[in-house]
CSV table of C-alpha atoms in Angstrom, one decimal:
chain,number,residue,atom,x,y,z
A,157,MET,CA,-35.0,17.8,-2.2
A,158,ASN,CA,-32.5,15.5,-3.9
A,159,ASN,CA,-32.2,12.1,-2.3
A,160,ARG,CA,-30.3,10.4,-5.1
A,161,PRO,CA,-27.2,8.6,-4.0
A,162,LEU,CA,-24.0,10.6,-4.1
A,163,ILE,CA,-21.3,8.7,-6.0
A,164,PHE,CA,-17.7,9.7,-5.9
A,165,ILE,CA,-15.4,8.3,-8.6
A,166,THR,CA,-11.6,8.3,-8.8
A,167,ASN,CA,-8.9,6.3,-10.5
A,168,ASP,CA,-5.1,6.0,-10.9
A,169,ASP,CA,-4.9,6.4,-14.7
A,170,GLY,CA,-5.8,10.1,-14.4
A,171,ILE,CA,-8.8,12.2,-15.3
A,172,HIS,CA,-8.3,11.8,-19.0
A,173,ALA,CA,-8.4,8.0,-19.1
A,174,PRO,CA,-11.2,6.4,-21.0
A,175,GLY,CA,-11.9,4.0,-18.2
A,176,ILE,CA,-13.0,6.6,-15.7
A,177,LYS,CA,-15.3,8.3,-18.2
A,178,TYR,CA,-16.9,4.9,-19.0
A,179,LEU,CA,-17.4,4.2,-15.3
A,180,ALA,CA,-18.9,7.6,-14.6
A,181,GLY,CA,-21.4,7.1,-17.4
A,182,ILE,CA,-22.6,3.8,-15.9
A,183,ALA,CA,-22.7,5.2,-12.4
A,184,SER,CA,-24.8,8.3,-13.5
A,185,GLN,CA,-27.9,6.0,-13.9
A,186,PHE,CA,-27.8,5.4,-10.1
A,187,GLY,CA,-27.1,8.8,-8.6
A,188,ASP,CA,-25.3,12.1,-8.7
A,189,VAL,CA,-21.7,11.6,-9.9
A,190,ILE,CA,-18.7,13.6,-8.9
A,191,VAL,CA,-15.3,12.6,-10.4
A,192,GLY,CA,-12.1,13.7,-8.6
A,193,ALA,CA,-9.1,12.1,-10.2
A,194,PRO,CA,-5.4,12.6,-10.5
A,195,ASP,CA,-4.3,15.2,-13.1
A,196,THR,CA,-1.6,12.8,-14.3
A,197,PRO,CA,-1.3,9.0,-14.5
A,198,GLN,CA,-0.5,7.5,-11.1
A,199,SER,CA,-0.2,3.8,-11.8
A,200,GLY,CA,1.6,1.8,-9.2
A,201,LYS,CA,1.1,4.5,-6.5
A,202,SER,CA,-0.4,2.1,-4.0
A,203,SER,CA,-1.7,4.0,-0.9
A,204,ALA,CA,1.0,6.7,-1.3
A,205,LEU,CA,0.1,10.1,-0.1
A,206,THR,CA,1.7,13.5,-0.6
A,207,VAL,CA,3.4,14.5,2.6
A,208,ASN,CA,5.8,17.3,1.6
A,209,ALA,CA,4.0,19.2,-1.1
A,210,PRO,CA,0.8,21.2,-1.5
A,211,LEU,CA,-2.2,19.9,-3.4
A,212,GLU,CA,-4.5,21.8,-5.8
A,213,VAL,CA,-7.9,21.1,-7.2
A,214,ASN,CA,-8.9,22.2,-10.7
A,215,THR,CA,-12.4,22.2,-12.0
A,216,HIS,CA,-13.2,20.8,-15.4
A,217,PRO,CA,-16.3,21.2,-17.5
A,218,SER,CA,-19.3,19.1,-16.5
A,219,VAL,CA,-20.3,16.4,-19.1
A,220,ASP,CA,-23.9,15.0,-19.1
A,221,GLY,CA,-24.4,16.3,-15.5
A,222,ILE,CA,-21.2,14.6,-14.2
A,223,GLN,CA,-18.9,17.0,-12.3
A,224,TYR,CA,-15.2,16.6,-13.0
A,225,TYR,CA,-12.3,17.7,-10.8
A,226,SER,CA,-8.6,17.0,-11.1
A,227,ILE,CA,-6.2,16.9,-8.2
A,228,THR,CA,-2.4,17.3,-8.3
A,229,GLY,CA,-1.7,14.2,-6.3
A,230,THR,CA,-2.0,10.4,-5.8
A,231,PRO,CA,-5.2,8.4,-5.9
A,232,VAL,CA,-5.3,8.4,-2.0
A,233,ASP,CA,-4.7,12.2,-2.1
A,234,CYS,CA,-7.8,12.5,-4.4
A,235,VAL,CA,-10.0,10.7,-1.9
A,236,LYS,CA,-8.8,12.7,1.1
A,237,VAL,CA,-8.8,16.1,-0.7
A,238,ALA,CA,-12.3,15.4,-2.2
A,239,MET,CA,-13.6,14.7,1.3
A,240,HIS,CA,-12.0,18.0,2.5
A,241,ALA,CA,-12.6,20.4,-0.3
A,242,ILE,CA,-15.0,19.0,-3.0
A,243,LEU,CA,-17.8,16.9,-1.4
A,244,ASP,CA,-20.3,18.5,0.9
A,245,ARG,CA,-21.2,15.1,2.5
A,246,LYS,CA,-19.9,11.6,2.7
A,247,PRO,CA,-20.6,9.8,-0.6
A,248,ASP,CA,-22.9,6.8,-0.5
A,249,ILE,CA,-20.4,4.8,-2.6
A,250,LEU,CA,-16.9,5.3,-3.9
A,251,LEU,CA,-15.9,3.8,-7.3
A,252,SER,CA,-12.3,3.6,-8.5
A,253,GLY,CA,-11.3,2.8,-12.1
A,254,ILE,CA,-12.0,1.3,-14.5
A,255,ASN,CA,-8.3,0.7,-14.4
A,256,HIS,CA,-6.5,0.0,-17.6
A,257,GLY,CA,-4.7,-3.2,-16.5
A,258,SER,CA,-4.9,-6.0,-14.0
A,259,ASN,CA,-5.1,-5.5,-10.3
A,260,ALA,CA,-5.6,-9.1,-9.5
A,261,ALA,CA,-3.5,-11.2,-7.1
A,262,VAL,CA,-0.5,-9.4,-5.5
A,263,ASN,CA,-1.2,-6.3,-7.7
A,264,ASN,CA,-3.7,-5.2,-5.1
A,265,ILE,CA,-0.8,-4.0,-2.9
A,266,TYR,CA,0.8,-1.9,-5.7
A,267,SER,CA,-2.3,-0.5,-7.2
A,268,GLY,CA,-3.3,3.1,-7.0
A,269,THR,CA,-6.8,2.1,-8.0
A,270,MET,CA,-7.0,-0.1,-5.0
A,271,GLY,CA,-5.2,2.5,-2.8
A,272,ALA,CA,-8.1,4.8,-3.4
A,273,THR,CA,-10.6,2.1,-2.9
A,274,MET,CA,-9.1,1.1,0.5
A,275,GLU,CA,-9.0,4.8,1.5
A,276,GLY,CA,-12.7,5.0,0.9
A,277,CYS,CA,-13.2,1.9,3.0
A,278,LEU,CA,-11.1,3.3,5.9
A,279,LEU,CA,-13.4,6.4,5.8
A,280,GLY,CA,-16.5,4.2,6.1
A,281,ILE,CA,-17.7,4.5,2.5
A,282,PRO,CA,-18.7,1.3,0.6
A,283,SER,CA,-15.9,1.2,-2.0
A,284,ILE,CA,-15.3,-0.8,-5.2
A,285,GLY,CA,-12.2,-0.8,-7.4
A,286,PHE,CA,-12.8,-2.0,-11.0
A,287,SER,CA,-10.0,-3.1,-13.4
A,288,LEU,CA,-9.9,-4.5,-17.0
A,289,LEU,CA,-6.9,-6.8,-17.9
A,290,ASP,CA,-6.0,-4.5,-20.8
A,291,HIS,CA,-3.4,-1.7,-20.5
A,292,SER,CA,-4.4,-0.1,-23.8
A,293,MET,CA,-5.9,3.4,-23.7
A,294,LYS,CA,-8.1,2.0,-26.5
A,295,ALA,CA,-9.4,-0.9,-24.3
A,296,ASP,CA,-13.0,-1.9,-25.0
A,297,PHE,CA,-15.0,-1.5,-21.8
A,298,GLN,CA,-18.4,-2.2,-23.4
A,299,PRO,CA,-18.6,-5.9,-22.6
A,300,LEU,CA,-18.3,-5.2,-18.9
A,301,GLY,CA,-21.1,-2.7,-18.7
A,302,GLN,CA,-23.8,-4.9,-17.4
A,303,PHE,CA,-21.6,-6.5,-14.9
A,304,VAL,CA,-20.3,-3.2,-13.5
A,305,SER,CA,-23.8,-1.9,-13.4
A,306,ASP,CA,-25.1,-5.0,-11.5
A,307,ILE,CA,-22.3,-4.8,-8.9
A,308,ILE,CA,-22.8,-1.1,-8.2
A,309,SER,CA,-26.6,-1.6,-8.0
A,310,ARG,CA,-26.2,-4.5,-5.5
A,311,VAL,CA,-23.7,-2.7,-3.3
A,312,LEU,CA,-25.8,0.5,-3.3
A,313,ALA,CA,-28.7,-1.7,-2.1
A,314,SER,CA,-27.0,-3.9,0.4
A,315,GLY,CA,-23.8,-2.0,1.5
A,316,LEU,CA,-20.7,-3.9,2.3
A,317,PRO,CA,-19.5,-5.6,5.5
A,318,GLN,CA,-17.6,-3.2,7.9
A,319,ASP,CA,-14.0,-2.6,6.9
A,320,ILE,CA,-14.3,-4.5,3.7
A,321,CYS,CA,-14.0,-3.2,0.1
A,322,LEU,CA,-14.0,-5.0,-3.3
A,323,ASN,CA,-11.3,-5.6,-5.9
A,324,VAL,CA,-13.1,-6.4,-9.1
A,325,ASN,CA,-11.2,-7.5,-12.2
A,326,PHE,CA,-12.4,-8.4,-15.7
A,327,PRO,CA,-10.8,-10.4,-18.5
A,328,ALA,CA,-9.8,-8.6,-21.7
A,329,GLY,CA,-11.3,-8.9,-25.1
A,330,CYS,CA,-14.5,-10.8,-24.3
A,331,THR,CA,-17.8,-10.7,-22.6
A,332,PRO,CA,-17.2,-12.3,-19.2
A,333,GLU,CA,-18.8,-15.7,-18.7
A,334,GLY,CA,-20.0,-14.5,-15.2
A,335,VAL,CA,-18.5,-13.2,-12.0
A,336,LYS,CA,-16.8,-15.2,-9.2
A,337,VAL,CA,-16.2,-14.1,-5.6
A,338,VAL,CA,-12.8,-15.5,-4.7
A,339,ARG,CA,-9.5,-15.0,-2.9
A,340,ALA,CA,-6.5,-13.4,-4.5
A,341,ALA,CA,-4.0,-15.8,-6.0
A,342,ARG,CA,-0.7,-16.2,-4.1
A,343,GLY,CA,2.3,-15.1,-6.3
A,344,HIS,CA,5.0,-12.6,-6.9
A,345,TRP,CA,6.7,-10.7,-9.8
A,346,SER,CA,10.0,-12.1,-11.2
A,347,GLU,CA,12.7,-10.9,-13.8
A,348,GLU,CA,11.7,-7.5,-12.8
A,349,TYR,CA,14.0,-5.1,-14.7
A,350,ALA,CA,15.2,-4.4,-18.2
A,351,ASP,CA,18.9,-3.4,-18.1
A,352,TYR,CA,20.3,-0.4,-19.9
A,353,ALA,CA,23.4,1.8,-19.9
A,354,THR,CA,23.6,5.6,-20.3
A,355,PRO,CA,25.7,7.0,-23.1
A,356,HIS,CA,28.4,7.3,-20.4
A,357,GLY,CA,28.2,3.6,-19.5
A,358,LYS,CA,26.4,3.9,-16.3
A,359,PRO,CA,23.7,1.1,-15.8
A,360,PHE,CA,20.1,1.9,-15.2
A,361,TYR,CA,17.0,-0.2,-14.8
A,362,TRP,CA,13.4,-0.1,-16.0
A,363,LEU,CA,10.6,-2.0,-14.3
A,364,THR,CA,9.1,-4.9,-16.3
A,365,GLY,CA,8.7,-8.5,-15.1
A,366,THR,CA,6.6,-11.6,-15.2
A,367,PHE,CA,3.9,-12.6,-12.6
A,368,ILE,CA,4.6,-15.9,-11.1
A,369,ASN,CA,1.4,-17.6,-9.9
A,370,GLU,CA,2.4,-19.8,-7.0
A,371,GLU,CA,-1.0,-21.5,-6.7
A,372,PRO,CA,-1.8,-25.1,-7.6
A,373,ASP,CA,-3.3,-25.4,-11.1
A,374,ASN,CA,-6.9,-25.7,-10.0
A,375,SER,CA,-7.0,-23.2,-7.1
A,376,ASP,CA,-10.2,-21.2,-6.7
A,377,THR,CA,-8.5,-17.8,-7.1
A,378,ASP,CA,-8.9,-14.6,-9.1
A,379,GLU,CA,-6.1,-15.6,-11.5
A,380,TYR,CA,-7.7,-19.0,-12.2
A,381,TRP,CA,-11.1,-17.6,-13.1
A,382,LEU,CA,-9.7,-14.6,-15.1
A,383,ALA,CA,-7.8,-17.0,-17.2
A,384,ARG,CA,-11.2,-18.7,-17.9
A,385,ASN,CA,-12.9,-15.5,-18.9
A,386,TYR,CA,-14.8,-14.8,-15.7
A,387,GLY,CA,-14.8,-11.5,-13.9
A,388,THR,CA,-13.6,-11.8,-10.3
A,389,ILE,CA,-14.4,-10.1,-7.0
A,390,VAL,CA,-12.0,-10.3,-4.1
A,391,PRO,CA,-13.1,-8.9,-0.7
A,392,ILE,CA,-10.3,-6.8,0.6
A,393,ARG,CA,-9.6,-5.8,4.2
A,394,PRO,CA,-7.2,-2.8,4.4
A,395,ASP,CA,-6.0,-3.8,7.9
A,396,GLN,CA,-3.1,-6.2,7.3
A,397,THR,CA,-2.9,-7.5,10.9
A,398,ALA,CA,-2.5,-11.3,10.8
A,399,GLY,CA,-4.5,-11.8,14.0
A,400,ASP,CA,-4.2,-15.6,13.5
A,401,LYS,CA,-0.4,-15.4,13.9
A,402,ILE,CA,-0.1,-13.4,17.1
A,403,ASN,CA,0.5,-16.5,19.2
A,404,ASP,CA,3.1,-17.8,16.7
A,405,ILE,CA,5.0,-14.5,16.9
A,406,LYS,CA,4.8,-14.5,20.7
A,407,ALA,CA,6.4,-17.9,20.7
A,408,ILE,CA,9.3,-16.5,18.6
A,409,ILE,CA,9.8,-13.2,20.5
A,410,ASP,CA,9.0,-14.0,24.1
B,28,MET,CA,34.1,-19.3,3.3
B,29,ASN,CA,31.7,-16.8,4.7
B,30,ASN,CA,28.6,-18.2,6.2
B,31,ARG,CA,27.5,-15.2,8.2
B,32,PRO,CA,23.9,-14.1,7.5
B,33,LEU,CA,23.4,-11.6,4.7
B,34,ILE,CA,21.3,-8.7,6.0
B,35,PHE,CA,19.7,-6.2,3.7
B,36,ILE,CA,18.6,-2.9,5.1
B,37,THR,CA,16.4,-0.2,3.6
B,38,ASN,CA,14.0,2.6,4.8
B,39,ASP,CA,11.8,5.4,3.6
B,40,ASP,CA,13.5,8.4,5.2
B,41,GLY,CA,16.4,8.0,2.8
B,42,ILE,CA,20.0,6.9,3.0
B,43,HIS,CA,21.1,10.0,5.1
B,44,ALA,CA,18.6,9.4,7.9
B,45,PRO,CA,20.1,8.7,11.4
B,46,GLY,CA,17.7,5.8,11.9
B,47,ILE,CA,19.1,3.6,9.1
B,48,LYS,CA,22.6,4.1,10.3
B,49,TYR,CA,21.7,3.1,13.8
B,50,LEU,CA,19.9,0.0,12.6
B,51,ALA,CA,22.8,-1.0,10.3
B,52,GLY,CA,25.2,-0.6,13.3
B,53,ILE,CA,23.1,-3.0,15.4
B,54,ALA,CA,22.6,-5.5,12.6
B,55,SER,CA,26.3,-5.7,11.8
B,56,GLN,CA,26.9,-7.7,15.0
B,57,PHE,CA,24.8,-10.5,13.4
B,58,GLY,CA,26.1,-10.7,9.8
B,59,ASP,CA,27.2,-8.9,6.6
B,60,VAL,CA,25.1,-5.8,6.2
B,61,ILE,CA,24.2,-4.2,2.8
B,62,VAL,CA,22.2,-1.0,2.9
B,63,GLY,CA,20.2,0.0,-0.2
B,64,ALA,CA,18.0,3.0,0.6
B,65,PRO,CA,16.2,5.8,-1.3
B,66,ASP,CA,18.4,8.7,-2.3
B,67,THR,CA,15.7,11.1,-1.0
B,68,PRO,CA,13.1,11.0,1.7
B,69,GLN,CA,10.1,8.8,0.7
B,70,SER,CA,7.7,9.1,3.6
B,71,GLY,CA,4.2,8.0,2.9
B,72,LYS,CA,5.1,6.2,-0.3
B,73,SER,CA,3.3,2.9,0.8
B,74,SER,CA,4.1,0.1,-1.7
B,75,ALA,CA,4.4,2.6,-4.6
B,76,LEU,CA,6.8,1.5,-7.4
B,77,THR,CA,8.3,3.5,-10.2
B,78,VAL,CA,6.6,2.4,-13.5
B,79,ASN,CA,7.4,5.1,-15.9
B,80,ALA,CA,10.9,6.2,-15.2
B,81,PRO,CA,14.4,4.6,-15.0
B,82,LEU,CA,16.1,3.8,-11.7
B,83,GLU,CA,19.8,4.2,-10.9
B,84,VAL,CA,22.0,2.8,-8.2
B,85,ASN,CA,24.8,4.9,-6.6
B,86,THR,CA,27.6,3.5,-4.5
B,87,HIS,CA,28.5,5.3,-1.3
B,88,PRO,CA,31.6,4.8,0.9
B,89,SER,CA,31.5,1.7,3.2
B,90,VAL,CA,31.5,2.5,6.9
B,91,ASP,CA,32.7,0.0,9.5
B,92,GLY,CA,32.4,-2.8,6.9
B,93,ILE,CA,28.8,-1.9,6.0
B,94,GLN,CA,28.1,-1.3,2.3
B,95,TYR,CA,25.9,1.6,1.4
B,96,TYR,CA,24.0,2.1,-1.9
B,97,SER,CA,21.4,4.7,-2.7
B,98,ILE,CA,18.6,4.1,-5.3
B,99,THR,CA,16.6,6.8,-7.1
B,100,GLY,CA,13.2,5.4,-6.3
B,101,THR,CA,10.7,4.4,-3.7
B,102,PRO,CA,11.3,1.9,-0.8
B,103,VAL,CA,9.7,-0.9,-2.8
B,104,ASP,CA,11.9,0.0,-5.8
B,105,CYS,CA,14.9,-0.3,-3.4
B,106,VAL,CA,14.1,-3.8,-2.5
B,107,LYS,CA,13.4,-4.9,-6.1
B,108,VAL,CA,16.5,-3.2,-7.6
B,109,ALA,CA,18.7,-4.5,-4.8
B,110,MET,CA,17.5,-8.1,-5.6
B,111,HIS,CA,18.2,-7.4,-9.3
B,112,ALA,CA,21.5,-5.4,-9.3
B,113,ILE,CA,23.1,-5.3,-5.8
B,114,LEU,CA,22.7,-8.6,-3.9
B,115,ASP,CA,24.3,-11.7,-5.3
B,116,ARG,CA,21.9,-13.9,-3.2
B,117,LYS,CA,18.6,-13.7,-1.4
B,118,PRO,CA,19.3,-12.1,2.0
B,119,ASP,CA,18.7,-14.0,5.2
B,120,ILE,CA,16.7,-11.1,6.6
B,121,LEU,CA,15.4,-7.7,5.5
B,122,LEU,CA,15.2,-4.8,7.9
B,123,SER,CA,13.5,-1.5,7.2
B,124,GLY,CA,13.9,1.6,9.3
B,125,ILE,CA,14.4,2.7,11.9
B,126,ASN,CA,11.7,5.0,10.8
B,127,HIS,CA,11.5,8.5,12.2
B,128,GLY,CA,7.8,8.5,13.1
B,129,SER,CA,5.0,6.1,14.0
B,130,ASN,CA,3.8,3.3,11.6
B,131,ALA,CA,1.4,1.9,14.2
B,132,ALA,CA,-2.3,1.3,13.5
B,133,VAL,CA,-3.6,2.4,10.0
B,134,ASN,CA,-0.2,4.0,9.2
B,135,ASN,CA,0.9,0.5,8.1
B,136,ILE,CA,-0.9,1.1,4.8
B,137,TYR,CA,0.7,4.4,4.0
B,138,SER,CA,4.2,3.6,5.2
B,139,GLY,CA,7.1,3.3,2.9
B,140,THR,CA,9.0,1.6,5.7
B,141,MET,CA,6.3,-1.1,5.7
B,142,GLY,CA,6.0,-1.1,1.9
B,143,ALA,CA,9.6,-2.3,1.8
B,144,THR,CA,9.0,-4.7,4.6
B,145,MET,CA,6.0,-6.3,2.8
B,146,GLU,CA,8.0,-6.4,-0.4
B,147,GLY,CA,10.7,-8.5,1.3
B,148,CYS,CA,8.0,-10.8,2.7
B,149,LEU,CA,6.5,-11.3,-0.8
B,150,LEU,CA,9.9,-12.3,-2.0
B,151,GLY,CA,10.1,-14.9,0.8
B,152,ILE,CA,12.6,-13.0,3.0
B,153,PRO,CA,12.0,-12.8,6.8
B,154,SER,CA,11.3,-9.1,7.0
B,155,ILE,CA,10.9,-6.6,9.9
B,156,GLY,CA,10.0,-2.9,9.8
B,157,PHE,CA,11.1,-0.8,12.8
B,158,SER,CA,9.7,2.7,13.7
B,159,LEU,CA,10.2,5.1,16.6
B,160,LEU,CA,7.3,7.5,17.5
B,161,ASP,CA,9.6,10.6,17.0
B,162,HIS,CA,9.7,12.4,13.7
B,163,SER,CA,12.8,14.4,14.6
B,164,MET,CA,16.1,13.8,12.7
B,165,LYS,CA,17.7,14.1,16.2
B,166,ALA,CA,15.6,11.3,17.6
B,167,ASP,CA,17.4,9.2,20.3
B,168,PHE,CA,17.4,5.6,19.2
B,169,GLN,CA,19.7,4.4,22.0
B,170,PRO,CA,17.0,3.2,24.4
B,171,LEU,CA,15.7,0.8,21.7
B,172,GLY,CA,19.0,-0.8,21.0
B,173,GLN,CA,18.6,-4.0,23.1
B,174,PHE,CA,15.0,-4.5,22.0
B,175,VAL,CA,15.9,-4.2,18.3
B,176,SER,CA,18.9,-6.5,18.8
B,177,ASP,CA,16.8,-9.1,20.5
B,178,ILE,CA,14.1,-9.1,17.8
B,179,ILE,CA,16.6,-9.5,15.0
B,180,SER,CA,18.4,-12.2,16.8
B,181,ARG,CA,15.2,-14.2,17.4
B,182,VAL,CA,13.9,-13.9,13.9
B,183,LEU,CA,17.3,-14.9,12.5
B,184,ALA,CA,17.2,-18.0,14.7
B,185,SER,CA,13.5,-18.9,14.2
B,186,GLY,CA,12.4,-17.3,10.9
B,187,LEU,CA,8.9,-16.1,10.5
B,188,PRO,CA,5.6,-17.9,9.5
B,189,GLN,CA,5.2,-18.0,5.7
B,190,ASP,CA,3.8,-14.8,4.2
B,191,ILE,CA,4.0,-12.9,7.5
B,192,CYS,CA,6.3,-9.9,8.3
B,193,LEU,CA,6.5,-7.7,11.4
B,194,ASN,CA,5.6,-4.1,12.0
B,195,VAL,CA,7.6,-3.0,15.2
B,196,ASN,CA,7.0,0.4,16.8
B,197,PHE,CA,8.6,2.0,19.8
B,198,PRO,CA,7.5,4.8,22.1
B,199,ALA,CA,9.5,8.1,22.0
B,200,GLY,CA,11.6,9.5,24.8
B,201,CYS,CA,11.9,6.5,27.1
B,202,THR,CA,13.3,3.1,27.5
B,203,PRO,CA,10.4,0.7,26.6
B,204,GLU,CA,8.9,-1.2,29.5
B,205,GLY,CA,8.9,-4.3,27.3
B,206,VAL,CA,7.5,-5.5,24.0
B,207,LYS,CA,3.9,-6.7,23.3
B,208,VAL,CA,2.8,-8.7,20.2
B,209,VAL,CA,-0.6,-7.3,19.4
B,210,ARG,CA,-3.0,-6.4,16.6
B,211,ALA,CA,-3.2,-2.9,14.9
B,212,ALA,CA,-5.7,-0.5,16.4
B,213,ARG,CA,-8.7,0.3,14.3
B,214,GLY,CA,-8.8,4.0,13.4
B,215,HIS,CA,-8.5,6.7,10.7
B,216,TRP,CA,-7.1,10.2,10.2
B,217,SER,CA,-9.3,13.2,10.6
B,218,GLU,CA,-9.1,17.0,9.9
B,219,GLU,CA,-6.6,16.1,7.3
B,220,TYR,CA,-5.6,19.4,5.5
B,221,ALA,CA,-4.4,22.8,6.4
B,222,ASP,CA,-6.0,25.4,4.0
B,223,TYR,CA,-4.0,28.1,2.2
B,224,ALA,CA,-4.4,30.4,-0.8
B,225,THR,CA,-1.8,31.3,-3.4
B,226,PRO,CA,-0.9,35.0,-3.9
B,227,HIS,CA,-3.5,35.0,-6.7
B,228,GLY,CA,-6.3,33.7,-4.4
B,229,LYS,CA,-6.4,30.0,-5.5
B,230,PRO,CA,-6.9,27.5,-2.6
B,231,PHE,CA,-4.3,24.8,-1.9
B,232,TYR,CA,-4.0,22.2,0.7
B,233,TRP,CA,-1.3,20.6,2.8
B,234,LEU,CA,-1.6,17.2,4.6
B,235,THR,CA,-1.8,17.3,8.4
B,236,GLY,CA,-4.5,15.7,10.6
B,237,THR,CA,-5.2,13.9,13.8
B,238,PHE,CA,-5.4,10.1,14.2
B,239,ILE,CA,-8.7,9.0,15.6
B,240,ASN,CA,-8.4,5.7,17.5
B,241,GLU,CA,-11.7,4.0,17.1
B,242,GLU,CA,-10.9,1.3,19.7
B,243,PRO,CA,-12.5,0.9,23.2
B,244,ASP,CA,-10.2,2.4,25.9
B,245,ASN,CA,-8.8,-0.9,27.1
B,246,SER,CA,-8.3,-2.7,23.7
B,247,ASP,CA,-5.2,-4.9,23.4
B,248,THR,CA,-3.7,-3.0,20.4
B,249,ASP,CA,-0.5,-1.3,19.3
B,250,GLU,CA,-1.8,2.2,20.1
B,251,TYR,CA,-2.8,1.1,23.6
B,252,TRP,CA,0.6,-0.3,24.5
B,253,LEU,CA,2.6,2.4,22.8
B,254,ALA,CA,0.7,5.0,25.0
B,255,ARG,CA,1.9,3.0,28.0
B,256,ASN,CA,5.6,3.0,26.9
B,257,TYR,CA,5.7,-0.5,25.5
B,258,GLY,CA,7.2,-1.4,22.1
B,259,THR,CA,4.7,-3.3,19.9
B,260,ILE,CA,5.0,-6.0,17.3
B,261,VAL,CA,2.1,-6.5,14.8
B,262,PRO,CA,2.3,-9.5,12.5
B,263,ILE,CA,1.4,-8.3,9.0
B,264,ARG,CA,0.1,-10.3,6.1
B,265,PRO,CA,0.6,-8.4,2.8
B,266,ASP,CA,-2.3,-10.3,1.2
B,267,GLN,CA,-5.4,-8.3,2.0
B,268,THR,CA,-8.0,-10.9,0.9
B,269,ALA,CA,-10.7,-11.1,3.5
B,270,GLY,CA,-11.2,-14.8,3.1
B,271,ASP,CA,-13.7,-14.9,6.0
B,272,LYS,CA,-16.0,-12.5,4.0
B,273,ILE,CA,-16.2,-14.4,0.7
B,274,ASN,CA,-19.6,-15.9,1.6
B,275,ASP,CA,-21.0,-12.5,2.7
B,276,ILE,CA,-20.0,-10.9,-0.6
B,277,LYS,CA,-21.4,-13.9,-2.5
B,278,ALA,CA,-24.7,-13.3,-0.7
B,279,ILE,CA,-24.7,-9.6,-1.9
B,280,ILE,CA,-23.6,-10.2,-5.5
B,281,ASP,CA,-25.1,-13.5,-6.5
């Protein structure tokens, strides 16, 4: 009988991204790995799900004992469809990534990588999203290997607090100095669009922008430590209720 | 000189949905209303944004002094593009909805209505998402009118706490008994897909499902009060950092 952990892996860059293959390789030392990822890139898809269209699953060749499936939907769709149609039991851990690009700070809310991670958490699965601050499809994941491996190993051993998942980010182009468990930096995106005009003179817009970190210089946040070549782990609670503000809102409304 | 409040309205059901027209009508008693909504329905789009395609804005005829624009993107795209290309100053309030369908409990995380609301909040605009628990395009919004009006009026007068927005839901088919400020119920969706096969025998899946409320029967949550014909207001913090769990995660990782 097989009692190795069952590890489900997804991402938002799609099944062909190098980051997911690297993550699957690391994970396979800890258990049986099944990959179920979007068939096309799904960056910026947040927790979007497909309401008004059907979803299909396609089987890809196994590589080194790792099973690969692609799904014609968003990262959250991948988690939901995998639970319905691919996995024969609830996985022991869900891993998402390794994303090509930062999901630190406010990016958590837009990230498909973290959408899938939070979906796993809502389903009661210990779930971790991994990201590298390098958008390139040629990004070098090698310097992260030991850190990713350690985090998976510890979460498999200890689990995570109820209703909490992890948003893990790594600096680009270096071996991290270490890993810090911190809160997300407060901030927003600015100067968000490049302006164009069609050949007929009609304006159109393409998303770009600059992240504005609203924190004081020495704040103990993910952006602070990433800038100093540390990996960061932010504990994430999918439930966005601000329980500490219920009385303030009562005072305004009642 | 015009010193009426500037009110920006968006939604996820698209510019042609009755709910947004009803909301714009109510809002117009408080200030100058500009509607910028998706050109097509965008239910379940969460905080998704369009990364790899251009966005266009189209101008529609004004109705009763209310300006209407449609945008070829998600609800979050609508807020961002409006700030870039439609509005000449930051609005005094952002309203999203009235959504045709519930955004109570865990639905907050999947909702395009709430994606737009949280985007407004991230940009420092007092922001409110409104939803009615009735998916029908013929839903009757009339019984909510006074409640919606009161909430807008009070938030315009008092503002909202920093980094907090509101998720407001109303029961269907009745005049609400009142409005309760509460937390979101804990729960998840189950039995999530209907199964089909193509004419060639290949399986495909369509999202459906049942919401499982994991709360005790008498919990003071949105689902509890909606079932008793009250409107509910949940204060929402877009930042999902679980600050209270940083030490627990340090104990697991370090």
